[in-house]
Amino acid sequence: MISANGREMVSTIAARQMDGEKPKKDRNYGRHLQWASNDIAVVSFSGPMVLKADWIDKLFGCVCHHDIGASLDKAAESAKAIVIDADSPGGTATGSGELAAKVQSIARRVPVIGFTDSQACSAAYYAIAGASQIVATPSAIVGSIGTIYERLDLSEMFEKAGAKFEQFTTGPLKGATSPTQPMTDEQRESIQAFVDESGRQFKSFVSRARGVADQDMQGQFFHASTGAKKGFV
């Protein structure tokens, strides 16, 4: 549960914003890093999270793991406390573990408060799981722990259209993600093993950092009022 100091910090920032006081942006670090006071940094992100997001990704509302990480590094240089304000349904598994580890490392030196009043799900929750404490409004959404991979099989559609694709590979597992071919059982098992390993890393981190039970990390999400009873906040 959130400590008295954590509650006071988040409450102070929220009160300032309700009074019309806007955090000061750090021009060198764009919209992610702002300063609520001279010594309290707010690193905020909103939208799907993508590793190495380019300008097109960002145009469509995505945020970049590296940009968030750079803002955290800058904040940790001088801040006495850092608030991470998350508003995201999640994102790519690639890069999420490294961002989570960075947050956890910084939290060993500077108090880090993970906060959401909207949603911090999947990769977004991964990002704040290593914070010193996590705070959320009762109706905010947290959880969705796990990984997902989807593959569209268009092979029957192409066949009906009279189009036939021939595939040449160096092994039976190469080309498993191609939508032009039906997937073999061996390919399916290989991809499932990959997804399981990504999920294992994710669940292991959240379990160690927050003490959430495995039964509550099966992909489901919770209102924070329920998530608080399960260790998410």
mmCIF file of C-alpha atoms in Angstrom, residues 13-214:
data_model
loop_
_atom_site.group_PDB
_atom_site.id
_atom_site.type_symbol
_atom_site.label_atom_id
_atom_site.label_comp_id
_atom_site.label_asym_id
_atom_site.label_seq_id
_atom_site.Cartn_x
_atom_site.Cartn_y
_atom_site.Cartn_z
ATOM 1 C CA ILE A 13 0.974 17.401 -7.481
ATOM 2 C CA ALA A 14 -2.712 16.731 -8.184
ATOM 3 C CA ALA A 15 -3.790 19.751 -6.133
ATOM 4 C CA ARG A 16 -1.401 22.022 -8.017
ATOM 5 C CA GLN A 17 -2.743 20.842 -11.345
ATOM 6 C CA MET A 18 -6.363 21.329 -10.229
ATOM 7 C CA ASP A 19 -5.447 24.878 -9.207
ATOM 8 C CA GLY A 20 -4.252 25.486 -12.734
ATOM 9 C CA GLU A 21 -0.545 25.210 -12.069
ATOM 10 C CA LYS A 22 1.088 23.353 -14.932
ATOM 11 C CA PRO A 23 4.296 21.365 -14.443
ATOM 12 C CA LYS A 24 7.255 22.939 -16.207
ATOM 13 C CA LYS A 25 8.405 21.019 -19.271
ATOM 14 C CA ASP A 26 12.027 20.128 -19.743
ATOM 15 C CA ARG A 27 12.571 21.321 -23.310
ATOM 16 C CA ASN A 28 15.376 18.849 -23.927
ATOM 17 C CA TYR A 29 13.167 15.874 -23.091
ATOM 18 C CA GLY A 30 9.898 16.809 -24.754
ATOM 19 C CA ARG A 31 6.548 16.011 -23.296
ATOM 20 C CA HIS A 32 7.668 13.117 -21.101
ATOM 21 C CA LEU A 33 9.645 15.020 -18.466
ATOM 22 C CA GLN A 34 8.123 17.843 -16.460
ATOM 23 C CA TRP A 35 8.924 19.363 -13.086
ATOM 24 C CA ALA A 36 6.147 19.741 -10.519
ATOM 25 C CA SER A 37 8.618 21.607 -8.317
ATOM 26 C CA ASN A 38 12.350 22.168 -8.265
ATOM 27 C CA ASP A 39 12.969 18.685 -6.926
ATOM 28 C CA ILE A 40 9.948 16.553 -7.936
ATOM 29 C CA ALA A 41 10.011 15.258 -11.505
ATOM 30 C CA VAL A 42 6.991 13.913 -13.370
ATOM 31 C CA VAL A 43 7.658 11.510 -16.233
ATOM 32 C CA SER A 44 4.400 10.952 -18.079
ATOM 33 C CA PHE A 45 3.496 8.824 -21.064
ATOM 34 C CA SER A 46 0.268 8.126 -22.906
ATOM 35 C CA GLY A 47 -0.577 5.697 -25.706
ATOM 36 C CA PRO A 48 0.708 2.345 -26.968
ATOM 37 C CA MET A 49 4.363 1.696 -26.153
ATOM 38 C CA VAL A 50 6.729 0.852 -29.017
ATOM 39 C CA LEU A 51 10.452 0.200 -28.876
ATOM 40 C CA LYS A 52 12.286 2.696 -31.112
ATOM 41 C CA ALA A 53 9.050 4.381 -32.162
ATOM 42 C CA ASP A 54 9.634 6.601 -35.184
ATOM 43 C CA TRP A 55 7.834 9.820 -36.095
ATOM 44 C CA ILE A 56 5.045 7.931 -37.861
ATOM 45 C CA ASP A 57 4.402 5.792 -34.760
ATOM 46 C CA LYS A 58 4.331 8.937 -32.647
ATOM 47 C CA LEU A 59 2.023 10.690 -35.122
ATOM 48 C CA PHE A 60 -0.508 7.937 -34.431
ATOM 49 C CA GLY A 61 -0.166 8.287 -30.663
ATOM 50 C CA CYS A 62 2.550 5.787 -29.786
ATOM 51 C CA VAL A 63 5.270 6.424 -27.217
ATOM 52 C CA CYS A 64 8.833 5.156 -27.254
ATOM 53 C CA HIS A 65 10.464 3.045 -24.523
ATOM 54 C CA HIS A 66 13.765 4.810 -25.155
ATOM 55 C CA ASP A 67 12.250 8.292 -24.796
ATOM 56 C CA ILE A 68 10.675 7.337 -21.465
ATOM 57 C CA GLY A 69 13.937 5.816 -20.292
ATOM 58 C CA ALA A 70 15.951 8.904 -21.287
ATOM 59 C CA SER A 71 13.528 11.142 -19.378
ATOM 60 C CA LEU A 72 13.867 8.932 -16.305
ATOM 61 C CA ASP A 73 17.663 9.075 -16.496
ATOM 62 C CA LYS A 74 17.565 12.869 -16.749
ATOM 63 C CA ALA A 75 15.123 13.169 -13.839
ATOM 64 C CA ALA A 76 17.245 10.882 -11.657
ATOM 65 C CA GLU A 77 20.236 13.203 -12.012
ATOM 66 C CA SER A 78 18.742 15.819 -9.700
ATOM 67 C CA ALA A 79 15.217 14.938 -8.561
ATOM 68 C CA LYS A 80 14.546 14.052 -4.947
ATOM 69 C CA ALA A 81 11.485 12.083 -6.073
ATOM 70 C CA ILE A 82 10.018 10.952 -9.402
ATOM 71 C CA VAL A 83 6.383 10.347 -10.301
ATOM 72 C CA ILE A 84 5.711 8.176 -13.363
ATOM 73 C CA ASP A 85 2.267 9.077 -14.695
ATOM 74 C CA ALA A 86 1.133 6.188 -16.925
ATOM 75 C CA ASP A 87 -1.815 6.207 -19.323
ATOM 76 C CA SER A 88 -1.357 3.254 -21.636
ATOM 77 C CA PRO A 89 -2.969 -0.063 -22.564
ATOM 78 C CA GLY A 90 0.483 -1.584 -23.059
ATOM 79 C CA GLY A 91 2.758 -2.192 -25.998
ATOM 80 C CA THR A 92 5.547 -4.340 -27.365
ATOM 81 C CA ALA A 93 7.182 -6.949 -25.171
ATOM 82 C CA THR A 94 10.538 -6.024 -26.691
ATOM 83 C CA GLY A 95 12.072 -3.281 -24.562
ATOM 84 C CA SER A 96 9.559 -3.539 -21.719
ATOM 85 C CA GLY A 97 11.731 -5.646 -19.434
ATOM 86 C CA GLU A 98 14.654 -3.289 -19.855
ATOM 87 C CA LEU A 99 12.497 -0.248 -19.059
ATOM 88 C CA ALA A 100 11.106 -2.013 -15.982
ATOM 89 C CA ALA A 101 14.641 -2.808 -14.817
ATOM 90 C CA LYS A 102 15.660 0.833 -15.292
ATOM 91 C CA VAL A 103 12.750 2.030 -13.148
ATOM 92 C CA GLN A 104 13.634 -0.500 -10.456
ATOM 93 C CA SER A 105 17.292 0.553 -10.525
ATOM 94 C CA ILE A 106 16.449 4.249 -10.208
ATOM 95 C CA ALA A 107 14.016 3.455 -7.367
ATOM 96 C CA ARG A 108 16.942 2.121 -5.350
ATOM 97 C CA ARG A 109 18.449 5.626 -5.379
ATOM 98 C CA VAL A 110 15.447 7.957 -5.625
ATOM 99 C CA PRO A 111 11.845 7.401 -4.479
ATOM 100 C CA VAL A 112 9.762 6.553 -7.548
ATOM 101 C CA ILE A 113 5.966 6.646 -7.456
ATOM 102 C CA GLY A 114 4.075 4.882 -10.237
ATOM 103 C CA PHE A 115 0.713 6.553 -10.802
ATOM 104 C CA THR A 116 -2.302 6.137 -13.048
ATOM 105 C CA ASP A 117 -5.750 7.669 -13.056
ATOM 106 C CA SER A 118 -6.673 5.957 -16.332
ATOM 107 C CA GLN A 119 -4.884 2.735 -17.237
ATOM 108 C CA ALA A 120 -1.535 1.087 -16.688
ATOM 109 C CA CYS A 121 -1.948 -2.283 -18.350
ATOM 110 C CA SER A 122 0.354 -4.929 -19.777
ATOM 111 C CA ALA A 123 3.659 -3.281 -20.821
ATOM 112 C CA ALA A 124 2.664 -0.037 -19.080
ATOM 113 C CA TYR A 125 2.192 -1.874 -15.791
ATOM 114 C CA TYR A 126 5.468 -3.689 -16.448
ATOM 115 C CA ALA A 127 7.142 -0.280 -16.685
ATOM 116 C CA ILE A 128 5.954 0.924 -13.265
ATOM 117 C CA ALA A 129 6.019 -2.431 -11.441
ATOM 118 C CA GLY A 130 9.517 -1.759 -10.116
ATOM 119 C CA ALA A 131 8.600 1.621 -8.627
ATOM 120 C CA SER A 132 8.988 2.248 -4.901
ATOM 121 C CA GLN A 133 5.209 2.476 -4.636
ATOM 122 C CA ILE A 134 2.233 2.462 -6.992
ATOM 123 C CA VAL A 135 -0.795 4.729 -6.626
ATOM 124 C CA ALA A 136 -3.987 4.625 -8.689
ATOM 125 C CA THR A 137 -7.440 6.129 -8.537
ATOM 126 C CA PRO A 138 -10.162 3.562 -7.704
ATOM 127 C CA SER A 139 -11.620 3.457 -11.233
ATOM 128 C CA ALA A 140 -8.256 3.245 -12.998
ATOM 129 C CA ILE A 141 -7.409 -0.041 -14.733
ATOM 130 C CA VAL A 142 -4.339 -2.102 -13.905
ATOM 131 C CA GLY A 143 -3.062 -5.563 -14.729
ATOM 132 C CA SER A 144 -3.360 -7.465 -18.023
ATOM 133 C CA ILE A 145 -0.149 -9.291 -17.170
ATOM 134 C CA GLY A 146 1.042 -11.538 -19.959
ATOM 135 C CA THR A 147 1.966 -11.560 -23.622
ATOM 136 C CA ILE A 148 0.030 -12.087 -26.822
ATOM 137 C CA TYR A 149 0.964 -12.794 -30.424
ATOM 138 C CA GLU A 150 -1.548 -12.816 -33.244
ATOM 139 C CA ARG A 151 -1.145 -14.245 -36.726
ATOM 140 C CA LEU A 152 -3.551 -13.741 -39.605
ATOM 141 C CA ASP A 153 -3.910 -16.785 -41.867
ATOM 142 C CA LEU A 154 -4.916 -15.668 -45.371
ATOM 143 C CA SER A 155 -3.990 -18.895 -47.124
ATOM 144 C CA GLU A 156 -7.600 -20.027 -47.752
ATOM 145 C CA MET A 157 -8.557 -16.600 -49.066
ATOM 146 C CA PHE A 158 -5.644 -16.619 -51.500
ATOM 147 C CA GLU A 159 -6.521 -20.158 -52.585
ATOM 148 C CA LYS A 160 -10.113 -19.162 -53.340
ATOM 149 C CA ALA A 161 -8.800 -16.210 -55.334
ATOM 150 C CA GLY A 162 -6.625 -18.548 -57.392
ATOM 151 C CA ALA A 163 -3.351 -17.290 -55.951
ATOM 152 C CA LYS A 164 -0.743 -19.774 -54.781
ATOM 153 C CA PHE A 165 2.375 -18.842 -52.813
ATOM 154 C CA GLU A 166 5.391 -21.114 -52.750
ATOM 155 C CA GLN A 167 7.748 -20.815 -49.810
ATOM 156 C CA PHE A 168 11.400 -21.849 -49.657
ATOM 157 C CA THR A 169 13.063 -21.881 -46.236
ATOM 158 C CA THR A 170 16.202 -23.182 -44.545
ATOM 159 C CA GLY A 171 14.238 -24.982 -41.837
ATOM 160 C CA PRO A 172 10.723 -26.128 -40.913
ATOM 161 C CA LEU A 173 10.236 -23.292 -38.407
ATOM 162 C CA LYS A 174 11.279 -20.457 -40.721
ATOM 163 C CA GLY A 175 8.352 -18.559 -42.188
ATOM 164 C CA ALA A 176 5.947 -19.583 -39.417
ATOM 165 C CA THR A 177 4.550 -16.055 -39.223
ATOM 166 C CA SER A 178 3.777 -15.775 -42.934
ATOM 167 C CA PRO A 179 0.059 -15.203 -43.593
ATOM 168 C CA THR A 180 0.314 -16.949 -46.960
ATOM 169 C CA GLN A 181 0.801 -20.441 -45.527
ATOM 170 C CA PRO A 182 -1.154 -22.507 -42.991
ATOM 171 C CA MET A 183 0.833 -23.067 -39.816
ATOM 172 C CA THR A 184 2.144 -26.525 -38.982
ATOM 173 C CA ASP A 185 1.841 -28.043 -35.502
ATOM 174 C CA GLU A 186 5.607 -27.764 -35.071
ATOM 175 C CA GLN A 187 5.554 -24.068 -35.956
ATOM 176 C CA ARG A 188 2.615 -23.482 -33.619
ATOM 177 C CA GLU A 189 4.458 -25.128 -30.732
ATOM 178 C CA SER A 190 7.554 -23.036 -31.444
ATOM 179 C CA ILE A 191 5.656 -19.737 -31.380
ATOM 180 C CA GLN A 192 3.723 -20.722 -28.262
ATOM 181 C CA ALA A 193 7.021 -21.502 -26.511
ATOM 182 C CA PHE A 194 8.311 -18.056 -27.486
ATOM 183 C CA VAL A 195 5.167 -16.351 -26.144
ATOM 184 C CA ASP A 196 5.333 -18.431 -22.943
ATOM 185 C CA GLU A 197 8.937 -17.352 -22.310
ATOM 186 C CA SER A 198 8.080 -13.667 -22.787
ATOM 187 C CA GLY A 199 5.168 -14.085 -20.410
ATOM 188 C CA ARG A 200 7.315 -15.916 -17.870
ATOM 189 C CA GLN A 201 9.803 -13.041 -17.733
ATOM 190 C CA PHE A 202 6.964 -10.527 -17.320
ATOM 191 C CA LYS A 203 5.152 -12.477 -14.596
ATOM 192 C CA SER A 204 8.378 -13.224 -12.742
ATOM 193 C CA PHE A 205 9.252 -9.536 -12.536
ATOM 194 C CA VAL A 206 5.798 -8.498 -11.310
ATOM 195 C CA SER A 207 5.742 -11.344 -8.795
ATOM 196 C CA ARG A 208 9.105 -10.335 -7.320
ATOM 197 C CA ALA A 209 8.433 -6.600 -7.382
ATOM 198 C CA ARG A 210 4.804 -6.534 -6.194
ATOM 199 C CA GLY A 211 4.027 -9.977 -4.805
ATOM 200 C CA VAL A 212 1.082 -10.571 -7.145
ATOM 201 C CA ALA A 213 -0.124 -14.192 -7.231
ATOM 202 C CA ASP A 214 0.111 -16.192 -10.452
#
